[in-house]
Coordinates of N, CA and C in Angstrom, one line a residue:
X1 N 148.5 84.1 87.3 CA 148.1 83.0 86.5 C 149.3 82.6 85.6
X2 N 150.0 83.8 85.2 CA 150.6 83.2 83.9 C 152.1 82.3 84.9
X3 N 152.6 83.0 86.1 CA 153.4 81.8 87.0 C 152.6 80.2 87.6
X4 N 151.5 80.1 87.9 CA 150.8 79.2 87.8 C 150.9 78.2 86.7
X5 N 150.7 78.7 85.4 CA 151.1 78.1 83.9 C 152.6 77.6 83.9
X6 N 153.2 78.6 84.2 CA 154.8 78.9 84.2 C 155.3 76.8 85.1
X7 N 154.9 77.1 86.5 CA 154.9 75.8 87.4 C 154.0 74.4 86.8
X8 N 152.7 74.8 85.9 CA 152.8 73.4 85.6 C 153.4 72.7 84.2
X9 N 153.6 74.2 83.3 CA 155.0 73.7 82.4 C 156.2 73.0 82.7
X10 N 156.8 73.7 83.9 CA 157.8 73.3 84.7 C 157.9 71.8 85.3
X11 N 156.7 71.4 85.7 CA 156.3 69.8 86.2 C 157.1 69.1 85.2
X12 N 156.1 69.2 84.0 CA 156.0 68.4 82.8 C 157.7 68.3 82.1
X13 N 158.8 69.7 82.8 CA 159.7 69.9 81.8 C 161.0 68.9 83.0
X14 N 160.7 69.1 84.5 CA 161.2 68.6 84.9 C 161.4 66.8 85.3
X15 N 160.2 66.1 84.4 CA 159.6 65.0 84.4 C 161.4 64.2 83.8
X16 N 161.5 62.4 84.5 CA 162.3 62.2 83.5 C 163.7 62.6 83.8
X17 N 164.3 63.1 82.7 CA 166.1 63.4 82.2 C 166.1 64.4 83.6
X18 N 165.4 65.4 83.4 CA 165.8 66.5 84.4 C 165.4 66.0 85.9
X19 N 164.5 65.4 86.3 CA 164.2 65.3 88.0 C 165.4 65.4 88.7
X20 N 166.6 64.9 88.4 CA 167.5 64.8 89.2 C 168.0 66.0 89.7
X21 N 167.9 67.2 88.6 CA 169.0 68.0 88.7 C 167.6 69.2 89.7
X22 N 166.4 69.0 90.1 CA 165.8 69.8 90.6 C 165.4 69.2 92.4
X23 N 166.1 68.7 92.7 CA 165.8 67.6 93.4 C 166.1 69.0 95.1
X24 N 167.6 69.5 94.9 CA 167.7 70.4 95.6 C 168.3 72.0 95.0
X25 N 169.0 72.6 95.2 CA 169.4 74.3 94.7 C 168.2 75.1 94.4
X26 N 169.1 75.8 93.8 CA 168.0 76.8 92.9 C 166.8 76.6 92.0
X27 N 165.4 76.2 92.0 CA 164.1 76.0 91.5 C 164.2 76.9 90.7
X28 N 164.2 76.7 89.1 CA 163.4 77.5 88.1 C 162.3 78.6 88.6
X29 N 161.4 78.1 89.2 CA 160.2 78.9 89.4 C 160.5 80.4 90.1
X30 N 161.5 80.0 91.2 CA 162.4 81.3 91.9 C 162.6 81.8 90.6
X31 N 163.4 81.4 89.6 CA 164.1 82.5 89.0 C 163.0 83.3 87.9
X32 N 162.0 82.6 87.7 CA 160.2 83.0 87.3 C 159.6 84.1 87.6
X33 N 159.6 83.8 89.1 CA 159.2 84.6 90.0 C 160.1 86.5 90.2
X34 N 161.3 85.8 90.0 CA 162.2 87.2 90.2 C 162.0 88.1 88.5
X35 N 161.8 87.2 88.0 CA 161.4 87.7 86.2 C 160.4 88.4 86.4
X36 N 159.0 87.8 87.2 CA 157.8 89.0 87.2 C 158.5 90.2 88.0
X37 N 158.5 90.0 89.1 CA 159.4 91.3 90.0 C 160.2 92.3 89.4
X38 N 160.8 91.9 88.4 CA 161.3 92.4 87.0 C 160.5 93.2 86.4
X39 N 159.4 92.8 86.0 CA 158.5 93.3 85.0 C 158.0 94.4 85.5
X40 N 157.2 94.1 86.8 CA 156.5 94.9 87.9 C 157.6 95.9 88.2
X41 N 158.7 95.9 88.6 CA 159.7 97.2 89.6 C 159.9 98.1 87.7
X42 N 160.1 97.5 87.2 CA 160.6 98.1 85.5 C 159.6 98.9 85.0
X43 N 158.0 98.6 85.1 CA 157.6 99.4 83.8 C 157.6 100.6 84.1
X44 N 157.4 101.6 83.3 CA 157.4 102.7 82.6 C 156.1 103.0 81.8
X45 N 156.5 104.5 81.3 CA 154.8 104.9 80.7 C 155.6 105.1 79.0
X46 N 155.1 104.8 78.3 CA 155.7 104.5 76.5 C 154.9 105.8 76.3
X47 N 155.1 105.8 74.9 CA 155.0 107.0 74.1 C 153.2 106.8 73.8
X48 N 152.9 105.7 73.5 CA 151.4 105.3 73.9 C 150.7 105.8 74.5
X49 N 151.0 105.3 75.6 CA 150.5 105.8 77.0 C 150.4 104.3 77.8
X50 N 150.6 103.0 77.2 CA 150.4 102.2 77.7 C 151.6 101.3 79.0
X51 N 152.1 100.8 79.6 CA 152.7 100.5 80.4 C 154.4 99.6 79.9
X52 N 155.4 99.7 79.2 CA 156.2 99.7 78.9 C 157.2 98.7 79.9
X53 N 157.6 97.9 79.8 CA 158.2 96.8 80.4 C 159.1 96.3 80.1
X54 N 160.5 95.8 80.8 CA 161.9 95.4 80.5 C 161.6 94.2 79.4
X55 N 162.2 93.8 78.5 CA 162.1 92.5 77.5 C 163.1 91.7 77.5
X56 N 164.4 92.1 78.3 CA 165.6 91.3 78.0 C 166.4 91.1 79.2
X57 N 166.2 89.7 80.1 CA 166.9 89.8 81.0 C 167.8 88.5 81.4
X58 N 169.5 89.0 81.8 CA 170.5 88.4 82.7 C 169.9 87.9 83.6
X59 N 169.7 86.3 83.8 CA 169.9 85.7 84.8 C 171.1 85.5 85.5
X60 N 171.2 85.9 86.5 CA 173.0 85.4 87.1 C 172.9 84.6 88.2
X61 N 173.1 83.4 88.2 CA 173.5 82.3 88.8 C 174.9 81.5 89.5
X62 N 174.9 81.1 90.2 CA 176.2 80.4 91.1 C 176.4 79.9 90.0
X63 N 178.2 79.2 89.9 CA 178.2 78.0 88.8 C 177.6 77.1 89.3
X64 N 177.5 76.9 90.5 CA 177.2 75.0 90.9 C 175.9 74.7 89.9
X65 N 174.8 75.8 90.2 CA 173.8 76.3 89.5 C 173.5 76.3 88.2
X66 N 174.5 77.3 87.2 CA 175.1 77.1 85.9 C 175.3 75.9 85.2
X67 N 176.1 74.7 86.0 CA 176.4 73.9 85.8 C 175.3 72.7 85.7
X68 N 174.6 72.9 86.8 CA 173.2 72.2 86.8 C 172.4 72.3 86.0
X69 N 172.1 73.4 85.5 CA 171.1 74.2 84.2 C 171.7 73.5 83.0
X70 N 173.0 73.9 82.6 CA 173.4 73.7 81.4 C 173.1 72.9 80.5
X71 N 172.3 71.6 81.2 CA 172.2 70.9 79.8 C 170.6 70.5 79.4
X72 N 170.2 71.6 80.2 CA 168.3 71.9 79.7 C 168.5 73.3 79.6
X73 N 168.9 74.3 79.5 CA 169.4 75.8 79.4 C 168.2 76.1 78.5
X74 N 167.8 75.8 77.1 CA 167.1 76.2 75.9 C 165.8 76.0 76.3
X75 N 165.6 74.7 76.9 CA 164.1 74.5 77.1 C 163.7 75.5 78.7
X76 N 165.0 75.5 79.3 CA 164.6 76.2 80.3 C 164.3 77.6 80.4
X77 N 165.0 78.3 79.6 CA 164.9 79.6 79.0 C 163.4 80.1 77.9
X78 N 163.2 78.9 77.0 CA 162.3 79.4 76.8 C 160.7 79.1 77.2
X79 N 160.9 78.6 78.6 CA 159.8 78.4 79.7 C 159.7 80.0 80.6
X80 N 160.9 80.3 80.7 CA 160.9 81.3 81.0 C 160.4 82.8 80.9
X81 N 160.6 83.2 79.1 CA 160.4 83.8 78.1 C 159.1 83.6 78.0
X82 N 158.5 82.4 78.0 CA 156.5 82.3 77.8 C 156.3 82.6 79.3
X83 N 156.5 82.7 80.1 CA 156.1 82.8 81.8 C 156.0 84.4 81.8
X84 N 157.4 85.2 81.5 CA 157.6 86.5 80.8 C 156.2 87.2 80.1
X85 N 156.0 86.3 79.3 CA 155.2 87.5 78.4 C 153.7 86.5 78.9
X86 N 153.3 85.8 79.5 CA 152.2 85.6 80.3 C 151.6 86.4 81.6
X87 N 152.8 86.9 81.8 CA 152.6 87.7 83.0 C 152.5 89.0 82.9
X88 N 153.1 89.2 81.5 CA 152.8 90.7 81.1 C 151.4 90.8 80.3
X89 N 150.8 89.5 79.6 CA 149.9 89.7 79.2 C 148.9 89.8 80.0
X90 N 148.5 89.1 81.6 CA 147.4 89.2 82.4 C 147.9 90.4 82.8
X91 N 148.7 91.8 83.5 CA 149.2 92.6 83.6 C 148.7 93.6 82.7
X92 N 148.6 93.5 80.9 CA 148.3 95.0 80.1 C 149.8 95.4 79.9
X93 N 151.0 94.9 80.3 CA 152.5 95.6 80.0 C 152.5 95.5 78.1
X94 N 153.6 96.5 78.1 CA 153.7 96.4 76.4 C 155.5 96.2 76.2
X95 N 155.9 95.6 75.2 CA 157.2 95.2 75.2 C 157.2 95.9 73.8
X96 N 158.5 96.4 73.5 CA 159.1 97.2 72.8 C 160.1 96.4 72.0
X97 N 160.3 94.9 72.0 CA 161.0 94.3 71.2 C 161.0 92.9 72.1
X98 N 161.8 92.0 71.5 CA 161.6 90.6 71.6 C 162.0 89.9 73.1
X99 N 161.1 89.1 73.7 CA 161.6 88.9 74.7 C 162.6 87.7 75.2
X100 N 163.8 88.1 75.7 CA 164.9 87.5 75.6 C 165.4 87.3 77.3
X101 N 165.7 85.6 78.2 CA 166.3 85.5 79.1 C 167.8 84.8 78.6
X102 N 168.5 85.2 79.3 CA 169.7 84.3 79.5 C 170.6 84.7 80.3
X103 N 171.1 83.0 81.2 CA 171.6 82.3 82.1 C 172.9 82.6 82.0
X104 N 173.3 83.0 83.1 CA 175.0 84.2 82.8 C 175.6 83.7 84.7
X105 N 176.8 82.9 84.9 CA 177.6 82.3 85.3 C 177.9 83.4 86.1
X106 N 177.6 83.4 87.7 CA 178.1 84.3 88.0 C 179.5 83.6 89.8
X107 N 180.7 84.0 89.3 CA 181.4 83.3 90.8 C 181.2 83.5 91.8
X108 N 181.0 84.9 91.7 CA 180.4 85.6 93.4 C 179.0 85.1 94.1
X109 N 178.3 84.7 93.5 CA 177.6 84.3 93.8 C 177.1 82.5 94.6
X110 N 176.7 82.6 95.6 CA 176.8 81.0 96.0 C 175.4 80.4 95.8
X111 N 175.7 79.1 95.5 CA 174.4 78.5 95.0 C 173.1 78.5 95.8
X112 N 172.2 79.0 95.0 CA 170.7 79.0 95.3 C 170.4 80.4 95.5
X113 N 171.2 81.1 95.4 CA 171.4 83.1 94.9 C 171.6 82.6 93.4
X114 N 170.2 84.3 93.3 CA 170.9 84.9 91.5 C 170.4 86.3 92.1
X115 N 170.7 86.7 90.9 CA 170.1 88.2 90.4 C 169.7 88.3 89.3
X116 N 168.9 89.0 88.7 CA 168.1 89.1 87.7 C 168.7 91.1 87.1
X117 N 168.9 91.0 86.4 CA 169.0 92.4 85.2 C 168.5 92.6 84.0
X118 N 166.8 93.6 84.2 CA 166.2 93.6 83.2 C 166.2 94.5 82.8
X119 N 166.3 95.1 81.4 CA 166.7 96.1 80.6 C 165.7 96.2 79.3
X120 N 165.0 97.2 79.1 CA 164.2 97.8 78.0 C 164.8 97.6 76.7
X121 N 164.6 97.1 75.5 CA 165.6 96.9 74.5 C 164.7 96.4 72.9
X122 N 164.6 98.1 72.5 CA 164.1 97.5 70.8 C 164.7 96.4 70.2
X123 N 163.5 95.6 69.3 CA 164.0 95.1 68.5 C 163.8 95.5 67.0
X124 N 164.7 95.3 66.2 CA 165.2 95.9 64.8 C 163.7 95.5 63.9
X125 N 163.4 96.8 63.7 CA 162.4 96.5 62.6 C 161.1 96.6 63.5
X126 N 160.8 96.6 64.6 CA 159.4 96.8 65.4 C 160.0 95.1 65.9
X127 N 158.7 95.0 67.1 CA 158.5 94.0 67.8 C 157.5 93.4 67.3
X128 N 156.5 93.9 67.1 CA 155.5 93.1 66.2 C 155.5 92.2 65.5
X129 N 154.8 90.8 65.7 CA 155.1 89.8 64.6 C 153.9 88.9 65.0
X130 N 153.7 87.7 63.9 CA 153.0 87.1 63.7 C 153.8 85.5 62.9
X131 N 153.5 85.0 64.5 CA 154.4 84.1 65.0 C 153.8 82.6 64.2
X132 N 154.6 81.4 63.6 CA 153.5 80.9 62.8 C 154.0 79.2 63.2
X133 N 153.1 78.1 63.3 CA 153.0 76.9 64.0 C 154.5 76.5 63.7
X134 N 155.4 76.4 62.7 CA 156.5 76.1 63.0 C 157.9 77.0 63.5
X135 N 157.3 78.2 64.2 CA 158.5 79.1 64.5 C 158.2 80.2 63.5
X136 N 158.2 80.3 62.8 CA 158.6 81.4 61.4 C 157.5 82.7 62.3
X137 N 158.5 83.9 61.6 CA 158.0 85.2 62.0 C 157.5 85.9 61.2
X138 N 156.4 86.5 60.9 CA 156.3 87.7 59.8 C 156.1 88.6 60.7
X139 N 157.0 89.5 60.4 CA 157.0 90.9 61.1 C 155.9 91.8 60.6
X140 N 155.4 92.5 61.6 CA 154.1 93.7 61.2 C 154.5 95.1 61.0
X141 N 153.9 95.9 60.2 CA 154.6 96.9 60.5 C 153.3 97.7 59.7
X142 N 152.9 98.8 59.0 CA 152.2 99.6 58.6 C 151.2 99.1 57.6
X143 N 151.8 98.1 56.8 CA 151.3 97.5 56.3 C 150.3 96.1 56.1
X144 N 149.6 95.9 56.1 CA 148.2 94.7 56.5 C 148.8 93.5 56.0
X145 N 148.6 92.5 57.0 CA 149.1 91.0 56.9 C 147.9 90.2 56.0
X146 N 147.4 89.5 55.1 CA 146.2 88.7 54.3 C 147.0 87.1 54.7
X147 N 146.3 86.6 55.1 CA 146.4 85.4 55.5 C 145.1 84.3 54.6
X148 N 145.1 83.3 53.7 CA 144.6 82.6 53.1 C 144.9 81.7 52.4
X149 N 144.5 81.1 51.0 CA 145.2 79.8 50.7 C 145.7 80.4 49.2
X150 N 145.2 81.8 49.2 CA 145.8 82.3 47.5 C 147.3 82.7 47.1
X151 N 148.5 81.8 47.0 CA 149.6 81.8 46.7 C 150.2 83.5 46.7
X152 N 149.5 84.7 47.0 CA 149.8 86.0 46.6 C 149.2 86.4 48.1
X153 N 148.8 85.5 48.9 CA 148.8 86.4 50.2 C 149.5 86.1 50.9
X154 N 149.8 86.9 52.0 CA 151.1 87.4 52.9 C 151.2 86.2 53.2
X155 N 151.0 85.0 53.9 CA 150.7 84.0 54.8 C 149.6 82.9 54.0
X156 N 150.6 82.6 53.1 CA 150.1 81.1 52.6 C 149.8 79.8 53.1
X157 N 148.3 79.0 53.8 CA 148.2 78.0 54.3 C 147.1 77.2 53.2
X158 N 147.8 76.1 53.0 CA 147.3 75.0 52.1 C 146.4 73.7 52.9
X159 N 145.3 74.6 53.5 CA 144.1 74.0 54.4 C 142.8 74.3 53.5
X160 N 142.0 73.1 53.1 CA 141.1 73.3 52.4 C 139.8 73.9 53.4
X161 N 140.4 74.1 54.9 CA 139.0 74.8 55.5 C 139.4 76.3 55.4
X162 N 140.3 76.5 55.2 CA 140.9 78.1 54.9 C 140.5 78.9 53.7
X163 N 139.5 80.1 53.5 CA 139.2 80.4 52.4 C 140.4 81.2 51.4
X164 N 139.9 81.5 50.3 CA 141.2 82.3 49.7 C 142.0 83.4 50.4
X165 N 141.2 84.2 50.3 CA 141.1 85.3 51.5 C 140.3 85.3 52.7
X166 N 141.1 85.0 53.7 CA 140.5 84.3 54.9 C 140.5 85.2 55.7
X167 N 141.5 86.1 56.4 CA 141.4 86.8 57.4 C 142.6 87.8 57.0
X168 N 142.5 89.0 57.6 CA 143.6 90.0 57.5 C 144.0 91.0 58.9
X169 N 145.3 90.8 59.2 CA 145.5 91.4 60.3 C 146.2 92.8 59.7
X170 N 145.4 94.1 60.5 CA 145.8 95.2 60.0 C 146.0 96.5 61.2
X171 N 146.8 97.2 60.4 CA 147.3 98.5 62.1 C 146.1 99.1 62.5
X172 N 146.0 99.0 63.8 CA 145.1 99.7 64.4 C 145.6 100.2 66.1
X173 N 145.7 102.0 65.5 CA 145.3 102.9 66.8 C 146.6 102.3 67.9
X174 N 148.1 102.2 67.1 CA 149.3 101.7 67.3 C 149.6 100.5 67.5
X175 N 147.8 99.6 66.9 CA 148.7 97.9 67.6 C 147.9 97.7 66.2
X176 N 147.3 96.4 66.2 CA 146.8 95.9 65.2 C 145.7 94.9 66.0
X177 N 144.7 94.5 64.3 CA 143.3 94.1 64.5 C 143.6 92.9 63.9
X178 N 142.9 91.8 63.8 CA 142.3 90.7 63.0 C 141.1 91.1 62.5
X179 N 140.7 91.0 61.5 CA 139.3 91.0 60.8 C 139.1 89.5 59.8
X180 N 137.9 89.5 59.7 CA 137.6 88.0 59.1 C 136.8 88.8 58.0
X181 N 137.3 88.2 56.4 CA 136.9 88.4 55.6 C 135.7 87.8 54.8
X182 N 135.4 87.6 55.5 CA 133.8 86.5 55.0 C 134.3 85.4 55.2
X183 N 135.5 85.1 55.2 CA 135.7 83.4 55.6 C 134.7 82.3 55.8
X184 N 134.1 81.1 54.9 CA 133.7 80.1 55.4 C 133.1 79.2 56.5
X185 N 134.4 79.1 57.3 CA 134.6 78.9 58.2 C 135.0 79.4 59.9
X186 N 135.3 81.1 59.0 CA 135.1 82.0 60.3 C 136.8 81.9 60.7
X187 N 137.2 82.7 61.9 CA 138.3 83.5 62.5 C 137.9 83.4 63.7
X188 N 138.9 82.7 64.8 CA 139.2 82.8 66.4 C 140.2 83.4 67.0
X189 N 139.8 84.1 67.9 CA 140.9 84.7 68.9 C 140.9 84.2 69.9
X190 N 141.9 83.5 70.6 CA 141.8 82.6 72.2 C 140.7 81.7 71.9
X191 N 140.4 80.8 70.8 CA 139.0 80.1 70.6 C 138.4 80.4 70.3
X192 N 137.7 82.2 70.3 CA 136.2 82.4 70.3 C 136.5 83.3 69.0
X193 N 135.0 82.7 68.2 CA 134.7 83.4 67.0 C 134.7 84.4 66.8
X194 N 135.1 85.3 65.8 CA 135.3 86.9 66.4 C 135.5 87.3 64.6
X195 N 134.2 88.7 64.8 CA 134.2 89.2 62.8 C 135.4 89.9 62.9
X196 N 135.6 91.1 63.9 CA 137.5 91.6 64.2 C 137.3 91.8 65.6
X197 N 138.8 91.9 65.7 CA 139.1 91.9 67.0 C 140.7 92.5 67.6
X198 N 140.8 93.6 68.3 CA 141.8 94.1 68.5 C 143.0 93.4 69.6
X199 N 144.0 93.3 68.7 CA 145.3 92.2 69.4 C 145.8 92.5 70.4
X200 N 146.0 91.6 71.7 CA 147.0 92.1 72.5 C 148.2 91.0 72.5
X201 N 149.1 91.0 73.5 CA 150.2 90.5 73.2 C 149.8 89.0 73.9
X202 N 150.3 88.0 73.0 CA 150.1 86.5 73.4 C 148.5 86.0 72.4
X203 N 147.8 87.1 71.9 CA 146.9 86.6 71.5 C 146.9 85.4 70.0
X204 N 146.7 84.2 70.3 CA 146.1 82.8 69.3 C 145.1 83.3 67.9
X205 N 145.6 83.6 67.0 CA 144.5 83.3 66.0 C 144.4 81.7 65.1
X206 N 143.3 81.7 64.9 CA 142.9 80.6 64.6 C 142.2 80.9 63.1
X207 N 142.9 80.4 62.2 CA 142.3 80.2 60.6 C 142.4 79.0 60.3
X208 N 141.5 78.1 60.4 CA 141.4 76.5 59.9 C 142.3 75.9 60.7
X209 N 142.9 75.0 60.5 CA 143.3 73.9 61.5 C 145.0 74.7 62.0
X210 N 145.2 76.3 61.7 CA 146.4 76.6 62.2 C 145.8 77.5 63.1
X211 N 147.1 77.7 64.0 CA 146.9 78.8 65.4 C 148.4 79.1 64.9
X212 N 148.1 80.9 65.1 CA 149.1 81.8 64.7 C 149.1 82.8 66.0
X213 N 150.2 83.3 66.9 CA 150.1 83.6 67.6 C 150.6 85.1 67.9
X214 N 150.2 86.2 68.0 CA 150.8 87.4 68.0 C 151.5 88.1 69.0
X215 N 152.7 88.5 68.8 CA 153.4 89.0 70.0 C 153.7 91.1 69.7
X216 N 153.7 91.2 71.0 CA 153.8 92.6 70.7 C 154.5 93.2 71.4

């Protein structure tokens, strides 16, 4: 499913500026596909016990190919990167730091060949974070995240459906939980209302008119 999502992102991305340059070579979705195969030949057993999975990988590409990418590269990469951790999330994989592709020029190679090199690789400070509508990251760590409209919690949102203290994401049993603190208007995970609820990676919280997204 999550390559299924991955292809009808890809429709929408290739609509327009890009149709041209997908018309024949190398398909994005190929190099999608070799990303899960990645994931799958890679994991490992973590200190957890849960399933441990590459996070950072070398695309290597012909130039003709390179050349063709180059000037959607960002959007293409980070279609990629959500295809990545979609696949690990229907999967149960655990990533140990931030998930990173990128497109690396390779001459030996003739167009419509790549190779893929995926490699395990912390990120500084934990991987954990709590990803917020415009980009911004608050990183998790031991300490409990308060998410509400009271200028003194961790995650300040100025939504009058948002109570003061609205919801708190906190460590739980090496990952972390959401709990809803009496909230008003209540706390969703993937849409559904939920008093707590234990995070996996990709999971949507919902406090008032914002979706906050957790990676792990």
């Amino acid at each position: 499913m999550g390559l299924k999502r991955f292809e009808q992102r890809l429709e929408r991305l290739v609509e327009g500026t890009f149709s041209k340059a997908f018309r024949s070579g190398l398909q994005p979705v190929e190099i999608g596909r070799k990303i899960a195969r990645a994931l799958d030949d890679g994991r490992t057993v973590g200190v957890e016990g849960g399933a441990v999975v590459p996070n950072s990988f070398d695309v290597f590409v012909s130039s003709a190919d390179f050349d063709r990418f180059e000037a959607f590269a960002d959007a293409l990469t980070k279609e990629l990167v959500d295809a990545a951790r979609g696949h690990a999330r229907e999967e149960g994989y655990h990533f140990v730091g931030p998930v990173s592709v990128e497109l690396v020029e390779d001459t030996k190679l003739g167009p419509g060949r790549l190779e893929v090199e995926a490699t395990i690789a912390g990120g500084e400070g934990g991987s954990r974070a709590l990803v917020l509508p415009d980009g911004a990251r608050v990183q998790l760590g031991e300490a409990s995240v308060v998410i509400g409209r009271l200028t003194e919690c961790d995650i300040t949102l100025a939504d009058p459906r948002v109570s003061r203290r609205h919801a708190e994401v906190r460590p739980d049993y090496g990952g972390h939980k959401v709990v809803d603190l009496g909230s008003m208007n209540g706390t969703t995970v993937n849409g559904v209302a939920v008093r707590e609820h234990a995070l996996v990676e990709g999971d949507t919280i919902g406090v008032g008119s914002t979706v906050i997204r957790y990676e792990a």
